[in-house]
Amino acid sequence: MKRTSLAGAACPVARALDVIGDWWSLLIVRDAFDGIRRFSAFQENLGIARGMLSTRLRALVDAGILGHAPASDGSAYREYVLTPQGRALFPVIVALRQWGEDHLYAPGEPCSALVDTQTGAPVARLDVRARDGRRLDWTDTAVRGA
């Protein structure tokens, strides 16, 4: 099936999904936040085929989510690093994690935890807030035209 581009869509969600909407891309970004930087490490951690990984990494670089950097160990390798645009996806990854914790695990079923490195405490729940600080639910918002 041929993929339809959403790059020209009027909806920001559609445009974002055009760039990071497949699970491999989001898992690559997740792994980059976890400190993975090398092709072989992404491949080993994800169990993804080399060709698929190469395609996804190239697309993330082309989209400005990842960039290349000299290897941190001084070797001739190049590593993948999150750009500022890529680092801005952190709340998206946290929101997906928290949704998964809430809806995809049985009570008491263990899962990994995202913790504050200074305190070791679990990260606070994300929520959507109005400019004045009020917590907003989906019923408190509306989409306005472009």
PDB file of C-alpha atoms in Angstrom:
ATOM      1  CA  MET A   1       0.000   0.000   0.000  1.00  0.00           C
ATOM      2  CA  LYS A   2       1.382   3.416  -0.962  1.00  0.00           C
ATOM      3  CA  ARG A   3       1.743   5.850   1.910  1.00  0.00           C
ATOM      4  CA  THR A   4      -0.065   9.173   1.569  1.00  0.00           C
ATOM      5  CA  SER A   5       1.885  12.225   2.688  1.00  0.00           C
ATOM      6  CA  LEU A   6       0.233  14.439   5.279  1.00  0.00           C
ATOM      7  CA  ALA A   7       2.942  17.115   5.020  1.00  0.00           C
ATOM      8  CA  GLY A   8       0.522  19.667   3.553  1.00  0.00           C
ATOM      9  CA  ALA A   9      -2.382  18.942   5.904  1.00  0.00           C
ATOM     10  CA  ALA A  10      -4.080  21.820   7.694  1.00  0.00           C
ATOM     11  CA  CYS A  11      -4.005  19.856  10.978  1.00  0.00           C
ATOM     12  CA  PRO A  12      -0.798  19.991  13.084  1.00  0.00           C
ATOM     13  CA  VAL A  13      -1.476  16.463  14.398  1.00  0.00           C
ATOM     14  CA  ALA A  14      -1.565  15.113  10.833  1.00  0.00           C
ATOM     15  CA  ARG A  15       1.685  16.886   9.950  1.00  0.00           C
ATOM     16  CA  ALA A  16       3.381  15.556  13.087  1.00  0.00           C
ATOM     17  CA  LEU A  17       2.233  12.022  12.279  1.00  0.00           C
ATOM     18  CA  ASP A  18       3.650  12.409   8.789  1.00  0.00           C
ATOM     19  CA  VAL A  19       7.087  12.748  10.411  1.00  0.00           C
ATOM     20  CA  ILE A  20       6.920  10.485  13.496  1.00  0.00           C
ATOM     21  CA  GLY A  21       3.700   8.519  13.077  1.00  0.00           C
ATOM     22  CA  ASP A  22       5.062   5.009  12.669  1.00  0.00           C
ATOM     23  CA  TRP A  23       6.040   2.934  15.687  1.00  0.00           C
ATOM     24  CA  TRP A  24       9.651   2.394  14.592  1.00  0.00           C
ATOM     25  CA  SER A  25      10.303   6.140  14.437  1.00  0.00           C
ATOM     26  CA  LEU A  26       8.851   6.715  17.896  1.00  0.00           C
ATOM     27  CA  LEU A  27      10.801   3.783  19.326  1.00  0.00           C
ATOM     28  CA  ILE A  28      14.008   5.141  17.775  1.00  0.00           C
ATOM     29  CA  VAL A  29      13.312   8.533  19.365  1.00  0.00           C
ATOM     30  CA  ARG A  30      12.566   6.801  22.693  1.00  0.00           C
ATOM     31  CA  ASP A  31      15.872   4.942  22.481  1.00  0.00           C
ATOM     32  CA  ALA A  32      17.711   8.171  21.632  1.00  0.00           C
ATOM     33  CA  PHE A  33      16.300   9.692  24.835  1.00  0.00           C
ATOM     34  CA  ASP A  34      17.628   6.621  26.638  1.00  0.00           C
ATOM     35  CA  GLY A  35      21.133   7.376  25.339  1.00  0.00           C
ATOM     36  CA  ILE A  36      21.394   5.114  22.308  1.00  0.00           C
ATOM     37  CA  ARG A  37      23.438   6.788  19.584  1.00  0.00           C
ATOM     38  CA  ARG A  38      24.821   4.118  17.245  1.00  0.00           C
ATOM     39  CA  PHE A  39      23.142   2.267  14.411  1.00  0.00           C
ATOM     40  CA  SER A  40      24.162  -1.122  15.800  1.00  0.00           C
ATOM     41  CA  ALA A  41      22.804  -0.265  19.253  1.00  0.00           C
ATOM     42  CA  PHE A  42      19.444   0.844  17.817  1.00  0.00           C
ATOM     43  CA  GLN A  43      19.296  -2.366  15.799  1.00  0.00           C
ATOM     44  CA  GLU A  44      20.185  -4.573  18.755  1.00  0.00           C
ATOM     45  CA  ASN A  45      17.778  -2.875  21.151  1.00  0.00           C
ATOM     46  CA  LEU A  46      14.831  -2.770  18.735  1.00  0.00           C
ATOM     47  CA  GLY A  47      15.369  -6.004  16.816  1.00  0.00           C
ATOM     48  CA  ILE A  48      14.618  -4.097  13.612  1.00  0.00           C
ATOM     49  CA  ALA A  49      15.902  -5.082  10.169  1.00  0.00           C
ATOM     50  CA  ARG A  50      18.925  -3.092   8.959  1.00  0.00           C
ATOM     51  CA  GLY A  51      17.114  -1.745   5.907  1.00  0.00           C
ATOM     52  CA  MET A  52      14.088  -0.626   7.903  1.00  0.00           C
ATOM     53  CA  LEU A  53      16.305   1.029  10.522  1.00  0.00           C
ATOM     54  CA  SER A  54      18.358   2.768   7.857  1.00  0.00           C
ATOM     55  CA  THR A  55      15.196   4.110   6.205  1.00  0.00           C
ATOM     56  CA  ARG A  56      13.737   5.351   9.501  1.00  0.00           C
ATOM     57  CA  LEU A  57      16.984   6.957  10.669  1.00  0.00           C
ATOM     58  CA  ARG A  58      17.405   8.717   7.325  1.00  0.00           C
ATOM     59  CA  ALA A  59      13.837  10.038   7.517  1.00  0.00           C
ATOM     60  CA  LEU A  60      14.355  11.279  11.097  1.00  0.00           C
ATOM     61  CA  VAL A  61      17.567  13.045  10.053  1.00  0.00           C
ATOM     62  CA  ASP A  62      15.852  14.549   6.989  1.00  0.00           C
ATOM     63  CA  ALA A  63      12.998  15.767   9.206  1.00  0.00           C
ATOM     64  CA  GLY A  64      15.420  17.435  11.625  1.00  0.00           C
ATOM     65  CA  ILE A  65      14.578  15.116  14.550  1.00  0.00           C
ATOM     66  CA  LEU A  66      18.034  13.503  14.640  1.00  0.00           C
ATOM     67  CA  GLY A  67      21.412  14.763  13.526  1.00  0.00           C
ATOM     68  CA  HIS A  68      24.838  13.224  13.063  1.00  0.00           C
ATOM     69  CA  ALA A  69      27.786  13.787  15.376  1.00  0.00           C
ATOM     70  CA  PRO A  70      31.312  12.407  15.589  1.00  0.00           C
ATOM     71  CA  ALA A  71      31.519   9.317  17.760  1.00  0.00           C
ATOM     72  CA  SER A  72      31.794  10.139  21.445  1.00  0.00           C
ATOM     73  CA  ASP A  73      34.614   7.603  21.825  1.00  0.00           C
ATOM     74  CA  GLY A  74      36.810   9.285  19.195  1.00  0.00           C
ATOM     75  CA  SER A  75      36.433   6.444  16.684  1.00  0.00           C
ATOM     76  CA  ALA A  76      35.659   7.010  13.007  1.00  0.00           C
ATOM     77  CA  TYR A  77      31.974   6.175  13.537  1.00  0.00           C
ATOM     78  CA  ARG A  78      29.200   8.741  13.310  1.00  0.00           C
ATOM     79  CA  GLU A  79      26.479   8.761  15.928  1.00  0.00           C
ATOM     80  CA  TYR A  80      22.863   9.896  15.917  1.00  0.00           C
ATOM     81  CA  VAL A  81      21.901  12.661  18.332  1.00  0.00           C
ATOM     82  CA  LEU A  82      18.610  14.336  19.087  1.00  0.00           C
ATOM     83  CA  THR A  83      18.350  17.855  17.694  1.00  0.00           C
ATOM     84  CA  PRO A  84      16.466  20.582  19.591  1.00  0.00           C
ATOM     85  CA  GLN A  85      13.430  19.634  17.477  1.00  0.00           C
ATOM     86  CA  GLY A  86      13.906  16.002  18.484  1.00  0.00           C
ATOM     87  CA  ARG A  87      14.364  16.849  22.165  1.00  0.00           C
ATOM     88  CA  ALA A  88      11.054  18.741  21.991  1.00  0.00           C
ATOM     89  CA  LEU A  89       9.379  15.328  21.499  1.00  0.00           C
ATOM     90  CA  PHE A  90      10.149  14.394  25.115  1.00  0.00           C
ATOM     91  CA  PRO A  91       6.650  15.290  26.411  1.00  0.00           C
ATOM     92  CA  VAL A  92       5.141  13.211  23.580  1.00  0.00           C
ATOM     93  CA  ILE A  93       7.159  10.154  24.614  1.00  0.00           C
ATOM     94  CA  VAL A  94       6.270  10.731  28.292  1.00  0.00           C
ATOM     95  CA  ALA A  95       2.565  11.087  27.410  1.00  0.00           C
ATOM     96  CA  LEU A  96       2.634   7.811  25.455  1.00  0.00           C
ATOM     97  CA  ARG A  97       4.436   6.094  28.336  1.00  0.00           C
ATOM     98  CA  GLN A  98       1.923   7.326  30.897  1.00  0.00           C
ATOM     99  CA  TRP A  99      -1.039   6.371  28.693  1.00  0.00           C
ATOM    100  CA  GLY A 100       0.467   2.896  28.295  1.00  0.00           C
ATOM    101  CA  GLU A 101       0.985   2.576  32.055  1.00  0.00           C
ATOM    102  CA  ASP A 102      -2.636   3.568  32.666  1.00  0.00           C
ATOM    103  CA  HIS A 103      -4.320   1.444  30.013  1.00  0.00           C
ATOM    104  CA  LEU A 104      -2.119  -1.442  28.880  1.00  0.00           C
ATOM    105  CA  TYR A 105      -1.000  -3.132  32.096  1.00  0.00           C
ATOM    106  CA  ALA A 106      -3.000  -5.276  34.466  1.00  0.00           C
ATOM    107  CA  PRO A 107      -3.143  -4.097  38.092  1.00  0.00           C
ATOM    108  CA  GLY A 108       0.156  -4.981  39.763  1.00  0.00           C
ATOM    109  CA  GLU A 109       1.821  -5.946  36.487  1.00  0.00           C
ATOM    110  CA  PRO A 110       5.409  -4.645  36.517  1.00  0.00           C
ATOM    111  CA  CYS A 111       6.666  -2.179  33.917  1.00  0.00           C
ATOM    112  CA  SER A 112       9.625   0.138  33.595  1.00  0.00           C
ATOM    113  CA  ALA A 113       9.364   3.496  35.338  1.00  0.00           C
ATOM    114  CA  LEU A 114      10.451   6.975  34.331  1.00  0.00           C
ATOM    115  CA  VAL A 115      12.069   8.622  37.352  1.00  0.00           C
ATOM    116  CA  ASP A 116      13.621  11.947  38.272  1.00  0.00           C
ATOM    117  CA  THR A 117      17.401  11.378  38.288  1.00  0.00           C
ATOM    118  CA  GLN A 118      17.896  13.784  41.219  1.00  0.00           C
ATOM    119  CA  THR A 119      15.377  12.175  43.570  1.00  0.00           C
ATOM    120  CA  GLY A 120      14.637   8.734  42.101  1.00  0.00           C
ATOM    121  CA  ALA A 121      10.922   9.546  42.425  1.00  0.00           C
ATOM    122  CA  PRO A 122       8.532   8.764  39.580  1.00  0.00           C
ATOM    123  CA  VAL A 123       7.935  11.635  37.165  1.00  0.00           C
ATOM    124  CA  ALA A 124       4.701  13.561  37.813  1.00  0.00           C
ATOM    125  CA  ARG A 125       1.697  12.933  35.589  1.00  0.00           C
ATOM    126  CA  LEU A 126       1.392  15.151  32.538  1.00  0.00           C
ATOM    127  CA  ASP A 127      -1.702  17.231  32.079  1.00  0.00           C
ATOM    128  CA  VAL A 128      -2.932  20.025  29.843  1.00  0.00           C
ATOM    129  CA  ARG A 129      -3.252  23.447  31.400  1.00  0.00           C
ATOM    130  CA  ALA A 130      -4.852  26.733  30.386  1.00  0.00           C
ATOM    131  CA  ARG A 131      -2.656  29.812  30.288  1.00  0.00           C
ATOM    132  CA  ASP A 132      -3.990  30.729  33.738  1.00  0.00           C
ATOM    133  CA  GLY A 133      -2.948  27.327  35.150  1.00  0.00           C
ATOM    134  CA  ARG A 134      -6.346  25.613  35.215  1.00  0.00           C
ATOM    135  CA  ARG A 135      -6.263  21.911  34.319  1.00  0.00           C
ATOM    136  CA  LEU A 136      -8.107  21.296  31.043  1.00  0.00           C
ATOM    137  CA  ASP A 137      -9.965  18.192  29.921  1.00  0.00           C
ATOM    138  CA  TRP A 138     -10.740  17.439  26.277  1.00  0.00           C
ATOM    139  CA  THR A 139     -14.241  18.868  26.795  1.00  0.00           C
ATOM    140  CA  ASP A 140     -12.685  22.201  27.785  1.00  0.00           C
ATOM    141  CA  THR A 141     -10.964  22.725  24.415  1.00  0.00           C
ATOM    142  CA  ALA A 142     -11.924  23.309  20.783  1.00  0.00           C
ATOM    143  CA  VAL A 143     -10.023  23.496  17.493  1.00  0.00           C
ATOM    144  CA  ARG A 144     -10.326  26.768  15.590  1.00  0.00           C
ATOM    145  CA  GLY A 145      -9.723  27.172  11.867  1.00  0.00           C
ATOM    146  CA  ALA A 146      -6.378  28.139  10.387  1.00  0.00           C
TER     147      ALA A 146
END
